[in-house]
Each structure stands twice: as C-alpha cells, then as structure tokens.
XYZ file of C-alpha atoms in Angstrom:
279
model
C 13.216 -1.358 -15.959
C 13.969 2.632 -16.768
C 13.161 4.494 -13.486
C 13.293 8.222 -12.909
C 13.869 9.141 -9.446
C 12.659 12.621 -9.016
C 13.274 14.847 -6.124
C 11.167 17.119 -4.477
C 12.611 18.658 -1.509
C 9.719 20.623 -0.109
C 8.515 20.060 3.730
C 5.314 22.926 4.315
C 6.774 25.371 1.946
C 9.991 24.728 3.032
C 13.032 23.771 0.688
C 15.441 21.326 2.368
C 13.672 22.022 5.907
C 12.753 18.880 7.819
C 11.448 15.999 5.837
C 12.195 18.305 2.466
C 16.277 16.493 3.818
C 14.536 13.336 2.880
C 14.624 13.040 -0.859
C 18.719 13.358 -0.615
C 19.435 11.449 2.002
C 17.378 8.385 0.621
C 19.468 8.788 -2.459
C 22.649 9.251 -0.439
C 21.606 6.296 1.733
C 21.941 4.229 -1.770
C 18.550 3.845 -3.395
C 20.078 4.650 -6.719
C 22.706 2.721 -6.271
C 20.113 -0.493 -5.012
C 18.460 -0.094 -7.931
C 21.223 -0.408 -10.027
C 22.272 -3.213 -8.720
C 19.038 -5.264 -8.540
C 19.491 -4.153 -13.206
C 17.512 -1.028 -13.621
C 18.661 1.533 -15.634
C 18.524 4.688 -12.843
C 18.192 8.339 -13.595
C 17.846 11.396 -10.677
C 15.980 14.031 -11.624
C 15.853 16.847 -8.706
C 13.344 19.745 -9.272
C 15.284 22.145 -6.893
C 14.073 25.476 -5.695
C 10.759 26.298 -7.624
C 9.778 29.269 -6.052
C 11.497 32.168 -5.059
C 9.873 33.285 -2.039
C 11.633 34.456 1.264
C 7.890 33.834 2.591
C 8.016 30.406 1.616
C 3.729 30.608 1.999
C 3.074 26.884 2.449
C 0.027 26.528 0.046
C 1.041 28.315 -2.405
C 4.483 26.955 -2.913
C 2.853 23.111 -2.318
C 1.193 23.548 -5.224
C 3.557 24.906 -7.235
C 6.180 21.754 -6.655
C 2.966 19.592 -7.709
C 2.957 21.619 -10.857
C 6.695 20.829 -11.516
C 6.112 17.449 -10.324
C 3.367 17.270 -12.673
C 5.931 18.050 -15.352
C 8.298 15.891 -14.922
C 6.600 12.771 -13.970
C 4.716 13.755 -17.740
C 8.581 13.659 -18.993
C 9.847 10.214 -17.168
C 6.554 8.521 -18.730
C 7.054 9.835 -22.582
C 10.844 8.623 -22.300
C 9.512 4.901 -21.086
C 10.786 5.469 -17.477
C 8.356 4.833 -14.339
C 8.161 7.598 -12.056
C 9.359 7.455 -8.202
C 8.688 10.576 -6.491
C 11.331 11.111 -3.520
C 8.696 14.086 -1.652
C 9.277 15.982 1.744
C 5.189 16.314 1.998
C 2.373 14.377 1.213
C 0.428 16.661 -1.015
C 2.906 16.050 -3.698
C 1.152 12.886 -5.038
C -1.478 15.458 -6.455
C 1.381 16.475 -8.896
C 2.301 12.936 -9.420
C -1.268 11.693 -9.965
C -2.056 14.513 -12.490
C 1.537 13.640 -14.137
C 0.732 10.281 -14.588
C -2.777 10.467 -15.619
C -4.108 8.525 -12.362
C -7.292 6.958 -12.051
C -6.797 5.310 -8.841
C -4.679 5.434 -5.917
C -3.224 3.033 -3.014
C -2.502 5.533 0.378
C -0.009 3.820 2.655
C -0.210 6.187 5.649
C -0.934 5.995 9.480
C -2.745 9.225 9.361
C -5.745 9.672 6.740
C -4.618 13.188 5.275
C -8.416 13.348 4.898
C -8.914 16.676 6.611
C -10.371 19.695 4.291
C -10.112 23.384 5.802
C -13.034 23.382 7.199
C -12.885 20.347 8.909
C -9.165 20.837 10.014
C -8.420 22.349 13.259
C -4.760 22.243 12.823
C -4.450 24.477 9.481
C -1.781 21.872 8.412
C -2.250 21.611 4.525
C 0.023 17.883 4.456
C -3.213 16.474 6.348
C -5.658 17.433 3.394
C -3.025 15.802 1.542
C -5.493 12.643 0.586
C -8.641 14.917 0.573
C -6.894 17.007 -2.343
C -6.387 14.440 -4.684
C -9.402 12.926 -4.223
C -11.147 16.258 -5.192
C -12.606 16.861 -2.031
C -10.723 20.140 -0.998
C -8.116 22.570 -2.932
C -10.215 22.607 -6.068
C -9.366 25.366 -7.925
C -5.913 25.310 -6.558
C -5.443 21.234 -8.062
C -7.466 22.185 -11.017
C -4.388 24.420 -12.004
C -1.765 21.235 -12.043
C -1.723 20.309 -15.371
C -3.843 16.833 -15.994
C -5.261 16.816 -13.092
C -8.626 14.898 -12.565
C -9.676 13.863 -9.113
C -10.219 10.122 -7.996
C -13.058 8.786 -7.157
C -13.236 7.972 -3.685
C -14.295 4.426 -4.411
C -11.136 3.901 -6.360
C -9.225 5.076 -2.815
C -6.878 2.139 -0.967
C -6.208 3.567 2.147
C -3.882 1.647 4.283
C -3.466 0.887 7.782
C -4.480 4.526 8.810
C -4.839 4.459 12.630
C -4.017 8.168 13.330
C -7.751 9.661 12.521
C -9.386 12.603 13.985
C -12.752 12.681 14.486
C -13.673 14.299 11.194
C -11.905 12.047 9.293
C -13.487 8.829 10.836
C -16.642 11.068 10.237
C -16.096 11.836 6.494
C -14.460 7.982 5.863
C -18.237 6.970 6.999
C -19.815 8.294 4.397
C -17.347 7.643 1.635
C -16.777 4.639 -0.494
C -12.982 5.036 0.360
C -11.044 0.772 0.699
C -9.814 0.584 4.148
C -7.280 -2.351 4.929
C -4.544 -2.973 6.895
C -1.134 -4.679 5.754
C -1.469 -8.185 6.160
C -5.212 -8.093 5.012
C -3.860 -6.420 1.223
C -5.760 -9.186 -0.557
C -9.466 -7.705 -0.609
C -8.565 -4.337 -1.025
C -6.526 -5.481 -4.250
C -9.709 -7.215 -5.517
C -11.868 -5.009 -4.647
C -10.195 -1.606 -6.630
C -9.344 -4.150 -9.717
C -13.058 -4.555 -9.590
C -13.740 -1.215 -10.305
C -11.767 -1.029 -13.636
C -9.238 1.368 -12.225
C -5.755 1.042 -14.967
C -3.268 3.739 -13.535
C -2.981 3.665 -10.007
C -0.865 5.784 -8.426
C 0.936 4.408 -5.181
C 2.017 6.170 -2.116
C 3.825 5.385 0.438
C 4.299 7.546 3.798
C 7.093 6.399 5.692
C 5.559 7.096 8.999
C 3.189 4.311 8.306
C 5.310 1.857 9.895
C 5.301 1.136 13.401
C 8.123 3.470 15.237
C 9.725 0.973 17.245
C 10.723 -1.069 14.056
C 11.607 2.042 11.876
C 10.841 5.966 13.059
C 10.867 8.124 10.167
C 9.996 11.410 11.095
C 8.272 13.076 14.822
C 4.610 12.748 13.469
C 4.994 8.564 14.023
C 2.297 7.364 16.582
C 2.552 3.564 18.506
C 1.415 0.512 16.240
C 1.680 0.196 13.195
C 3.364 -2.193 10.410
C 7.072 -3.488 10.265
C 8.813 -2.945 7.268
C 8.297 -6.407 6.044
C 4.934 -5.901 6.357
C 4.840 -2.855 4.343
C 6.903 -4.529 1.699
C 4.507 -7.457 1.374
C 1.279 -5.452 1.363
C 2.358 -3.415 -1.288
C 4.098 -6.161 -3.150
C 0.347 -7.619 -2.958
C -1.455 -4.924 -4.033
C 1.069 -4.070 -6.988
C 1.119 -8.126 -8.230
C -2.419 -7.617 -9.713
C -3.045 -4.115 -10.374
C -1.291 -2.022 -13.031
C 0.953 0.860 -10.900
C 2.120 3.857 -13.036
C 4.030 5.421 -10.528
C 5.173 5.541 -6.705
C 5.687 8.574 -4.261
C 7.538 8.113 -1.033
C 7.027 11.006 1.735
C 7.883 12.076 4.721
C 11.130 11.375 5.846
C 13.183 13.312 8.359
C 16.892 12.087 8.843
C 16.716 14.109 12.072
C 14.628 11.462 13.440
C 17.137 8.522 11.635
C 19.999 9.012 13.194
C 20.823 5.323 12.875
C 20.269 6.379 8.937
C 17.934 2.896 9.213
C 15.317 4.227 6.682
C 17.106 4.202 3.471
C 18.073 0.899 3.098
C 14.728 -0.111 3.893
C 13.067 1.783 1.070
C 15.882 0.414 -1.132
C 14.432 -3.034 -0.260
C 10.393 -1.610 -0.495
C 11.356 0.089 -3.946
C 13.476 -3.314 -5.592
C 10.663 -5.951 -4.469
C 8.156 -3.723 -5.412
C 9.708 -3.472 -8.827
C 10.283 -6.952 -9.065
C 6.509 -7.479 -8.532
C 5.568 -5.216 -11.453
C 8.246 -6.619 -13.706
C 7.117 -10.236 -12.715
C 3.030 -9.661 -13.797
C-alpha cells in the first residue's frame, strides 16, 4: 500500500510543545521504517510551523493546522496514498475528516472529547475535540476547513471512553453516538456498517490504553485496554468497514521515557494495514 505519513506537531497551539514531540519521535522510534518493512511504499510529509504567532492563541492556530491538514490529506488521497495523521492534539481529525471526505468516524479515546464551551468547565479546546467534528460545537470555525461536513452522531464509534464528565455522560444520553469497549468491537462494527457509512475516518488516542501497560502522555487515567487489545478492536472494526484514513494523537515522549510507545503503534499501524489490504 502507498501511505503518507503526515505530521502535525501542534499540542494547544503549541509547535513541538508536549505531545506536538509526538509526531517525530513516533517516526524516529521507526514507524516509517516498520512500514517499510512489513512492503509499503512510505512517504513523510511534515506540515511544520503554520502560523506565525508569538501568541500561539490555541483556537485559532488548532484550526488553522486542520486547514493544512485538510490540504494535505486532500493531496495523499489524489496521489493513491492513504492518509496517517501523526497529531499532537485531538482536534486535528476535523482537518483529516474534512480532507478525506468522512462520513463516519471510529473514536478510540479514554476521554469523550465531547465537551462544547458551554458545557466545558475546563476551557480546554482538545476535549471538544469529538464534539467539533461531529458538528456540535466550533461551527463556523470547522465550516472554514475546506470539505468539511459534520458526522452524524449516529455514524459516531466511540471507544472504551471511561474518562467522562458529567456533561458528557449527559449529552452521550441523548445522542445516537455507538459506545463499545475493545473486546466487544463486533456490534459496534455492525451496527455503523448498518447505517451505510463508506469513508470512515479512524482515530486513535494513545491515552486510550490502560497506563500500566503503555502511558502515553499525563492525561492517562487507571483501566483501560492493553495494546493488544487496541490492536484487535481496531483490526475488527477496520476488517468490515471501508477506512479512508487514520489519525494518531496525543503522545508525549516526556511521559515514555522507556520510548515503549512507538514500537507499539508500529505494530497498531502494520496489522491495521494488513486488515484493510486483506478485505
């Protein structure tokens, strides 16, 4: 398969701050190289600095790398290569969904990033990460990333979440969203392949997993999936459904520093490939 690894670098309006180290130290951890090896043809596309602010105002510049983002995921797609979006934050995937022309998405997270800012009490604009692309919050903000059209909540996968403040639960109540948890992936896959969804985006927080088996940044709360786990949920939900493109998020070597994360996402990213390739 042609892949095109892009980078964003971005943590909170931050370039290269915190998890914006993550993109480049997954790809100097080897998931080029893993890729390569396992016969994909690999390019790394890295969107660098994007906005030239000292400020470095957090919404603002978040939606500006999901513009770029936007733009390049566009790019990897007319050249035949499937988009994997190496992000610091979460809101990113609103530039990769728009990119890619999205109708569905799979949200591999332990916290819901279903806040909006009225519902939010921590201001934090990575926890309305979810809402945004589901057009829920940041309207006029996502309508200005070019091609992008919010999900329908009923065509939301939103996996093992078990971080949720009370206006999430709240709001997750009265939406059609498709809770699961990792080894339960086979409903959830039937269910959104039920509702006709063809490009489904797929992200994948790292902080999902379970801290004790694999910490990738502070945020990571008790419980939670091993990394096997993760790999064969999303192996199941990819074997049926048609993926268009993948963001991973959130990682912080600072909270690595056994540098334990990157070969696991090598071994996420090649079996989830394999999947895809094998339909």
């Amino acid at each position: 398969m042609n892949i095109s690894i892009i980078l964003a670098s971005y943590d909170s309006g931050h370039f290269h701050g915190r998890c914006g180290q993550g993109p480049d130290a997954l790809i100097s951890g080897g998931l080029a190289e893993a890729l390569k090896l396992a016969g994909h043809d690999v390019e790394v596309r890295d969107i660098g600095k994007v906005v030239e602010d000292e400020q470095e105002r957090e919404i603002g510049t978040g939606f500006a790398v999901c513009n770029v983002v936007s733009g390049e995921v566009r790019i990897a797609l007319d050249n035949g290569r499937f988009p994997i979006v190496l992000a610091g934050n979460c809101l990113t995937s609103a530039g990769a969904v728009a990119g890619e022309g999205a109708d569905a998405i799979i949200w591999a997270d332990q916290h819901g990033d279903f806040n909006t800012p009225e519902t939010s009490t921590s201001g934090f604009l990575d926890g309305m990460a979810l809402a945004t692309a589901l057009g829920l919050c940041w309207r006029r903000m996502a309508a200005q990333i070019p091609g992008f059209k919010p999900i329908e909540p009923a065509r939301c996968v939103l996996v093992n979440a078990r971080d949720l403040d009370t206006a999430e639960k709240e709001l997750l109540e009265k939406l059609p969203i498709i809770r699961t948890e990792c080894p339960d992936w086979a409903a959830a896959a039937a269910k959104l392949k039920a509702t006709g969804a063809e490009r489904i985006h797929m992200h994948v927080d790292l902080d999902v997993h379970d801290p004790e088996k694999l910490q990738a940044n502070r945020y990571a709360t008790p419980g939670g999936p091993a990394p096997e786990q993760v790999r064969t949920a999303m192996c199941g939900l990819a074997g049926p459904l048609s993926i268009a493109g993948l963001t991973i998020s959130a990682y912080d070597p600072a909270f690595d520093p056994k540098g334990e994360v990157p070969p696991q996402v090598g071994e996420l990213v090649v079996d989830l490939l394999s999947t895809m390739e094998g339909r």
